[in-house]
Amino acid sequence: MDSDIRIVPINTVDVAFLDRLAACLEERFLAGARVERSLVVPRSSLNATRSQLFVGTLNAKVQRAHPDGGAVLLAITDFDLYKTSHRFIFGDADDAQGLAVVSTHRLRSEFYGEQSDQNLLFQRTLKESTHELGHAFGLKHCYNARCAMYYSNSIFETDNKMPHFCEICDRRLTRARNERS
């Protein structure tokens, strides 16, 4: 797997937002990051009872749309995501597939009854994207509550994290990427 990052917007995601995200991810991962063509996922894909999208369903759709590999894929969606063991997730990753997914649904201030804040949404998306891409590159969770690899159980933990790795995780990432090349 290459160390490039391909950002796949699911349905409509603001292009300027994604371009800014790509630039920040290039800096954090020292890799090229580019925004791909949007992948259309119909609302009919949602679990009708939960009004959420099962992350496995989204992963399969992204993998089918981008089978060529060669780069880590980061799907960005506004759908509320869940997986079998969780009521909701901010994101998910599979290092074997080189795939990361982040949902902005619960990262939005409006979800918590607050005023819309595009900068806060961007910071939260950057933190969760860094976290999930860390997993896609082989990193595990970190015990440092300020590190991007710390597991977020709530939005408060996401807000507390830095948008980058602690020194230990940064070294682990460098080692993991060297082992893959």
PDB file of C-alpha atoms in Angstrom:
ATOM      1  CA  MET A   1       0.000   0.000   0.000  1.00  0.00           C
ATOM      2  CA  ASP A   2       1.221   3.444  -0.936  1.00  0.00           C
ATOM      3  CA  SER A   3       1.243   6.267   1.598  1.00  0.00           C
ATOM      4  CA  ASP A   4      -0.958   8.552  -0.504  1.00  0.00           C
ATOM      5  CA  ILE A   5      -4.388   9.475   0.826  1.00  0.00           C
ATOM      6  CA  ARG A   6      -7.454   9.592  -1.405  1.00  0.00           C
ATOM      7  CA  ILE A   7     -10.407  11.431   0.126  1.00  0.00           C
ATOM      8  CA  VAL A   8     -13.756  10.103  -1.073  1.00  0.00           C
ATOM      9  CA  PRO A   9     -16.715  12.390  -0.348  1.00  0.00           C
ATOM     10  CA  ILE A  10     -19.964  10.509   0.176  1.00  0.00           C
ATOM     11  CA  ASN A  11     -22.756  12.416  -1.576  1.00  0.00           C
ATOM     12  CA  THR A  12     -22.336  16.188  -1.254  1.00  0.00           C
ATOM     13  CA  VAL A  13     -19.489  17.493   0.907  1.00  0.00           C
ATOM     14  CA  ASP A  14     -18.184  21.066   0.590  1.00  0.00           C
ATOM     15  CA  VAL A  15     -15.189  21.045  -1.775  1.00  0.00           C
ATOM     16  CA  ALA A  16     -13.370  23.885   0.024  1.00  0.00           C
ATOM     17  CA  PHE A  17     -13.771  21.988   3.314  1.00  0.00           C
ATOM     18  CA  LEU A  18     -12.254  18.856   1.745  1.00  0.00           C
ATOM     19  CA  ASP A  19      -9.416  20.769   0.074  1.00  0.00           C
ATOM     20  CA  ARG A  20      -8.515  22.301   3.444  1.00  0.00           C
ATOM     21  CA  LEU A  21      -8.705  18.857   5.063  1.00  0.00           C
ATOM     22  CA  ALA A  22      -6.452  17.384   2.349  1.00  0.00           C
ATOM     23  CA  ALA A  23      -3.824  20.087   2.919  1.00  0.00           C
ATOM     24  CA  CYS A  24      -3.796  19.435   6.680  1.00  0.00           C
ATOM     25  CA  LEU A  25      -3.593  15.665   6.220  1.00  0.00           C
ATOM     26  CA  GLU A  26      -0.674  16.042   3.788  1.00  0.00           C
ATOM     27  CA  GLU A  27       1.177  17.947   6.491  1.00  0.00           C
ATOM     28  CA  ARG A  28       0.388  15.417   9.234  1.00  0.00           C
ATOM     29  CA  PHE A  29       1.150  12.282   7.230  1.00  0.00           C
ATOM     30  CA  LEU A  30       3.845  13.667   4.898  1.00  0.00           C
ATOM     31  CA  ALA A  31       1.907  12.116   2.028  1.00  0.00           C
ATOM     32  CA  GLY A  32      -0.017  13.336  -0.961  1.00  0.00           C
ATOM     33  CA  ALA A  33      -3.741  13.791  -0.345  1.00  0.00           C
ATOM     34  CA  ARG A  34      -6.290  14.384  -3.073  1.00  0.00           C
ATOM     35  CA  VAL A  35     -10.042  14.637  -3.202  1.00  0.00           C
ATOM     36  CA  GLU A  36     -11.722  12.075  -5.430  1.00  0.00           C
ATOM     37  CA  ARG A  37     -15.035  12.246  -7.242  1.00  0.00           C
ATOM     38  CA  SER A  38     -18.055  12.013  -4.948  1.00  0.00           C
ATOM     39  CA  LEU A  39     -19.564   8.573  -4.347  1.00  0.00           C
ATOM     40  CA  VAL A  40     -23.367   8.590  -4.296  1.00  0.00           C
ATOM     41  CA  VAL A  41     -24.886   6.514  -1.502  1.00  0.00           C
ATOM     42  CA  PRO A  42     -28.697   6.665  -1.442  1.00  0.00           C
ATOM     43  CA  ARG A  43     -30.648   7.246   1.783  1.00  0.00           C
ATOM     44  CA  SER A  44     -32.264   3.863   1.117  1.00  0.00           C
ATOM     45  CA  SER A  45     -28.947   2.350   2.321  1.00  0.00           C
ATOM     46  CA  LEU A  46     -29.776   3.471   5.870  1.00  0.00           C
ATOM     47  CA  ASN A  47     -31.067   1.053   8.468  1.00  0.00           C
ATOM     48  CA  ALA A  48     -34.743   2.101   8.468  1.00  0.00           C
ATOM     49  CA  THR A  49     -35.215   1.393  12.176  1.00  0.00           C
ATOM     50  CA  ARG A  50     -32.143   3.313  13.338  1.00  0.00           C
ATOM     51  CA  SER A  51     -31.954   5.986  10.588  1.00  0.00           C
ATOM     52  CA  GLN A  52     -28.221   5.250  10.568  1.00  0.00           C
ATOM     53  CA  LEU A  53     -25.836   3.702   8.063  1.00  0.00           C
ATOM     54  CA  PHE A  54     -24.033   0.495   9.002  1.00  0.00           C
ATOM     55  CA  VAL A  55     -20.320   1.207   8.562  1.00  0.00           C
ATOM     56  CA  GLY A  56     -19.744  -2.186   6.915  1.00  0.00           C
ATOM     57  CA  THR A  57     -22.215  -1.252   4.182  1.00  0.00           C
ATOM     58  CA  LEU A  58     -20.390   2.014   3.534  1.00  0.00           C
ATOM     59  CA  ASN A  59     -16.989   0.304   3.553  1.00  0.00           C
ATOM     60  CA  ALA A  60     -18.167  -2.211   0.955  1.00  0.00           C
ATOM     61  CA  LYS A  61     -19.526   0.554  -1.309  1.00  0.00           C
ATOM     62  CA  VAL A  62     -16.272   2.539  -1.061  1.00  0.00           C
ATOM     63  CA  GLN A  63     -14.172  -0.581  -1.744  1.00  0.00           C
ATOM     64  CA  ARG A  64     -16.287  -1.462  -4.809  1.00  0.00           C
ATOM     65  CA  ALA A  65     -16.014   2.085  -6.160  1.00  0.00           C
ATOM     66  CA  HIS A  66     -12.218   2.209  -5.608  1.00  0.00           C
ATOM     67  CA  PRO A  67     -10.878  -1.334  -6.079  1.00  0.00           C
ATOM     68  CA  ASP A  68      -7.515  -0.306  -7.502  1.00  0.00           C
ATOM     69  CA  GLY A  69      -5.844   0.194  -4.100  1.00  0.00           C
ATOM     70  CA  GLY A  70      -2.419   1.755  -3.981  1.00  0.00           C
ATOM     71  CA  ALA A  71      -3.479   4.468  -1.540  1.00  0.00           C
ATOM     72  CA  VAL A  72      -5.296   4.775   1.756  1.00  0.00           C
ATOM     73  CA  LEU A  73      -8.930   5.760   1.254  1.00  0.00           C
ATOM     74  CA  LEU A  74     -10.666   8.217   3.582  1.00  0.00           C
ATOM     75  CA  ALA A  75     -14.428   8.406   3.095  1.00  0.00           C
ATOM     76  CA  ILE A  76     -16.154  11.478   4.546  1.00  0.00           C
ATOM     77  CA  THR A  77     -19.907  11.251   5.068  1.00  0.00           C
ATOM     78  CA  ASP A  78     -22.687  13.143   6.791  1.00  0.00           C
ATOM     79  CA  PHE A  79     -24.616   9.917   7.480  1.00  0.00           C
ATOM     80  CA  ASP A  80     -24.829   8.909  11.136  1.00  0.00           C
ATOM     81  CA  LEU A  81     -22.771   5.700  11.359  1.00  0.00           C
ATOM     82  CA  TYR A  82     -22.946   2.669  13.626  1.00  0.00           C
ATOM     83  CA  LYS A  83     -21.399  -0.749  13.873  1.00  0.00           C
ATOM     84  CA  THR A  84     -22.535  -3.907  15.586  1.00  0.00           C
ATOM     85  CA  SER A  85     -20.886  -3.210  18.923  1.00  0.00           C
ATOM     86  CA  HIS A  86     -21.621   0.559  19.098  1.00  0.00           C
ATOM     87  CA  ARG A  87     -24.749   2.746  19.103  1.00  0.00           C
ATOM     88  CA  PHE A  88     -22.811   5.261  16.987  1.00  0.00           C
ATOM     89  CA  ILE A  89     -19.275   5.905  15.796  1.00  0.00           C
ATOM     90  CA  PHE A  90     -17.448   9.037  14.697  1.00  0.00           C
ATOM     91  CA  GLY A  91     -15.421   6.887  12.327  1.00  0.00           C
ATOM     92  CA  ASP A  92     -13.845   3.536  11.663  1.00  0.00           C
ATOM     93  CA  ALA A  93     -10.809   2.102   9.902  1.00  0.00           C
ATOM     94  CA  ASP A  94      -9.449  -1.132   8.494  1.00  0.00           C
ATOM     95  CA  ASP A  95      -5.666  -1.255   8.133  1.00  0.00           C
ATOM     96  CA  ALA A  96      -5.808  -4.485   6.097  1.00  0.00           C
ATOM     97  CA  GLN A  97      -7.994  -2.742   3.493  1.00  0.00           C
ATOM     98  CA  GLY A  98      -6.314   0.674   3.817  1.00  0.00           C
ATOM     99  CA  LEU A  99      -9.710   2.253   4.426  1.00  0.00           C
ATOM    100  CA  ALA A 100     -10.873   4.908   6.893  1.00  0.00           C
ATOM    101  CA  VAL A 101     -14.336   6.430   7.278  1.00  0.00           C
ATOM    102  CA  VAL A 102     -15.368   9.567   9.189  1.00  0.00           C
ATOM    103  CA  SER A 103     -18.889  10.821   9.789  1.00  0.00           C
ATOM    104  CA  THR A 104     -19.450  14.540  10.344  1.00  0.00           C
ATOM    105  CA  HIS A 105     -23.004  13.884  11.592  1.00  0.00           C
ATOM    106  CA  ARG A 106     -22.198  13.915  15.332  1.00  0.00           C
ATOM    107  CA  LEU A 107     -19.233  16.272  14.891  1.00  0.00           C
ATOM    108  CA  ARG A 108     -21.588  19.160  14.074  1.00  0.00           C
ATOM    109  CA  SER A 109     -22.426  21.612  16.882  1.00  0.00           C
ATOM    110  CA  GLU A 110     -26.059  21.556  15.775  1.00  0.00           C
ATOM    111  CA  PHE A 111     -26.297  17.878  16.761  1.00  0.00           C
ATOM    112  CA  TYR A 112     -25.810  19.006  20.378  1.00  0.00           C
ATOM    113  CA  GLY A 113     -28.302  21.878  20.136  1.00  0.00           C
ATOM    114  CA  GLU A 114     -25.647  24.553  19.659  1.00  0.00           C
ATOM    115  CA  GLN A 115     -25.088  27.163  16.942  1.00  0.00           C
ATOM    116  CA  SER A 116     -23.440  25.993  13.724  1.00  0.00           C
ATOM    117  CA  ASP A 117     -19.662  26.467  13.897  1.00  0.00           C
ATOM    118  CA  GLN A 118     -17.833  25.558  10.680  1.00  0.00           C
ATOM    119  CA  ASN A 119     -14.372  25.991  12.213  1.00  0.00           C
ATOM    120  CA  LEU A 120     -15.220  23.672  15.108  1.00  0.00           C
ATOM    121  CA  LEU A 121     -16.658  21.147  12.622  1.00  0.00           C
ATOM    122  CA  PHE A 122     -13.429  21.314  10.629  1.00  0.00           C
ATOM    123  CA  GLN A 123     -11.240  20.833  13.734  1.00  0.00           C
ATOM    124  CA  ARG A 124     -13.310  17.850  14.868  1.00  0.00           C
ATOM    125  CA  THR A 125     -13.243  16.317  11.384  1.00  0.00           C
ATOM    126  CA  LEU A 126      -9.479  16.803  11.180  1.00  0.00           C
ATOM    127  CA  LYS A 127      -8.972  15.110  14.562  1.00  0.00           C
ATOM    128  CA  GLU A 128     -11.183  12.145  13.710  1.00  0.00           C
ATOM    129  CA  SER A 129      -9.696  11.841  10.195  1.00  0.00           C
ATOM    130  CA  THR A 130      -6.186  11.841  11.678  1.00  0.00           C
ATOM    131  CA  HIS A 131      -7.308   9.208  14.200  1.00  0.00           C
ATOM    132  CA  GLU A 132      -8.900   6.902  11.608  1.00  0.00           C
ATOM    133  CA  LEU A 133      -6.050   7.326   9.123  1.00  0.00           C
ATOM    134  CA  GLY A 134      -3.684   6.459  11.977  1.00  0.00           C
ATOM    135  CA  HIS A 135      -5.543   3.150  12.290  1.00  0.00           C
ATOM    136  CA  ALA A 136      -5.466   2.670   8.495  1.00  0.00           C
ATOM    137  CA  PHE A 137      -1.672   3.049   8.685  1.00  0.00           C
ATOM    138  CA  GLY A 138      -1.497   0.487  11.508  1.00  0.00           C
ATOM    139  CA  LEU A 139      -1.607   2.534  14.726  1.00  0.00           C
ATOM    140  CA  LYS A 140      -3.515   1.382  17.809  1.00  0.00           C
ATOM    141  CA  HIS A 141      -5.265   3.532  20.418  1.00  0.00           C
ATOM    142  CA  CYS A 142      -3.113   5.706  22.678  1.00  0.00           C
ATOM    143  CA  TYR A 143      -3.501   6.293  26.425  1.00  0.00           C
ATOM    144  CA  ASN A 144      -2.557   9.975  26.086  1.00  0.00           C
ATOM    145  CA  ALA A 145      -5.906  11.820  26.187  1.00  0.00           C
ATOM    146  CA  ARG A 146      -4.410  14.673  24.116  1.00  0.00           C
ATOM    147  CA  CYS A 147      -3.142  12.434  21.286  1.00  0.00           C
ATOM    148  CA  ALA A 148      -5.191  12.089  18.104  1.00  0.00           C
ATOM    149  CA  MET A 149      -5.047   8.300  18.609  1.00  0.00           C
ATOM    150  CA  TYR A 150      -6.928   8.488  21.909  1.00  0.00           C
ATOM    151  CA  TYR A 151     -10.320   6.745  21.645  1.00  0.00           C
ATOM    152  CA  SER A 152     -13.212   9.223  21.781  1.00  0.00           C
ATOM    153  CA  ASN A 153     -16.276   7.971  23.628  1.00  0.00           C
ATOM    154  CA  SER A 154     -17.876  11.410  23.358  1.00  0.00           C
ATOM    155  CA  ILE A 155     -17.543  14.729  21.572  1.00  0.00           C
ATOM    156  CA  PHE A 156     -15.882  16.127  24.711  1.00  0.00           C
ATOM    157  CA  GLU A 157     -12.984  13.710  24.267  1.00  0.00           C
ATOM    158  CA  THR A 158     -12.717  14.640  20.592  1.00  0.00           C
ATOM    159  CA  ASP A 159     -12.610  18.319  21.538  1.00  0.00           C
ATOM    160  CA  ASN A 160      -9.888  17.619  24.126  1.00  0.00           C
ATOM    161  CA  LYS A 161      -7.592  15.853  21.638  1.00  0.00           C
ATOM    162  CA  MET A 162      -4.917  17.508  19.534  1.00  0.00           C
ATOM    163  CA  PRO A 163      -5.267  17.248  15.741  1.00  0.00           C
ATOM    164  CA  HIS A 164      -1.943  15.394  15.590  1.00  0.00           C
ATOM    165  CA  PHE A 165      -0.122  12.479  17.213  1.00  0.00           C
ATOM    166  CA  CYS A 166       1.878  12.494  20.432  1.00  0.00           C
ATOM    167  CA  GLU A 167       5.613  11.815  20.061  1.00  0.00           C
ATOM    168  CA  ILE A 168       5.198   8.097  20.772  1.00  0.00           C
ATOM    169  CA  CYS A 169       2.472   7.588  18.148  1.00  0.00           C
ATOM    170  CA  ASP A 170       4.394   9.728  15.673  1.00  0.00           C
ATOM    171  CA  ARG A 171       7.398   7.395  16.064  1.00  0.00           C
ATOM    172  CA  ARG A 172       5.124   4.355  15.757  1.00  0.00           C
ATOM    173  CA  LEU A 173       3.644   5.769  12.542  1.00  0.00           C
ATOM    174  CA  THR A 174       7.100   6.347  11.058  1.00  0.00           C
ATOM    175  CA  ARG A 175       8.130   2.798  12.003  1.00  0.00           C
ATOM    176  CA  ALA A 176       4.898   1.275  10.606  1.00  0.00           C
ATOM    177  CA  ARG A 177       5.237   3.155   7.309  1.00  0.00           C
ATOM    178  CA  ASN A 178       8.894   2.121   6.966  1.00  0.00           C
ATOM    179  CA  GLU A 179       7.923  -1.525   7.497  1.00  0.00           C
ATOM    180  CA  ARG A 180       5.304  -1.301   4.719  1.00  0.00           C
ATOM    181  CA  SER A 181       7.666   0.191   2.148  1.00  0.00           C
TER     182      SER A 181
END
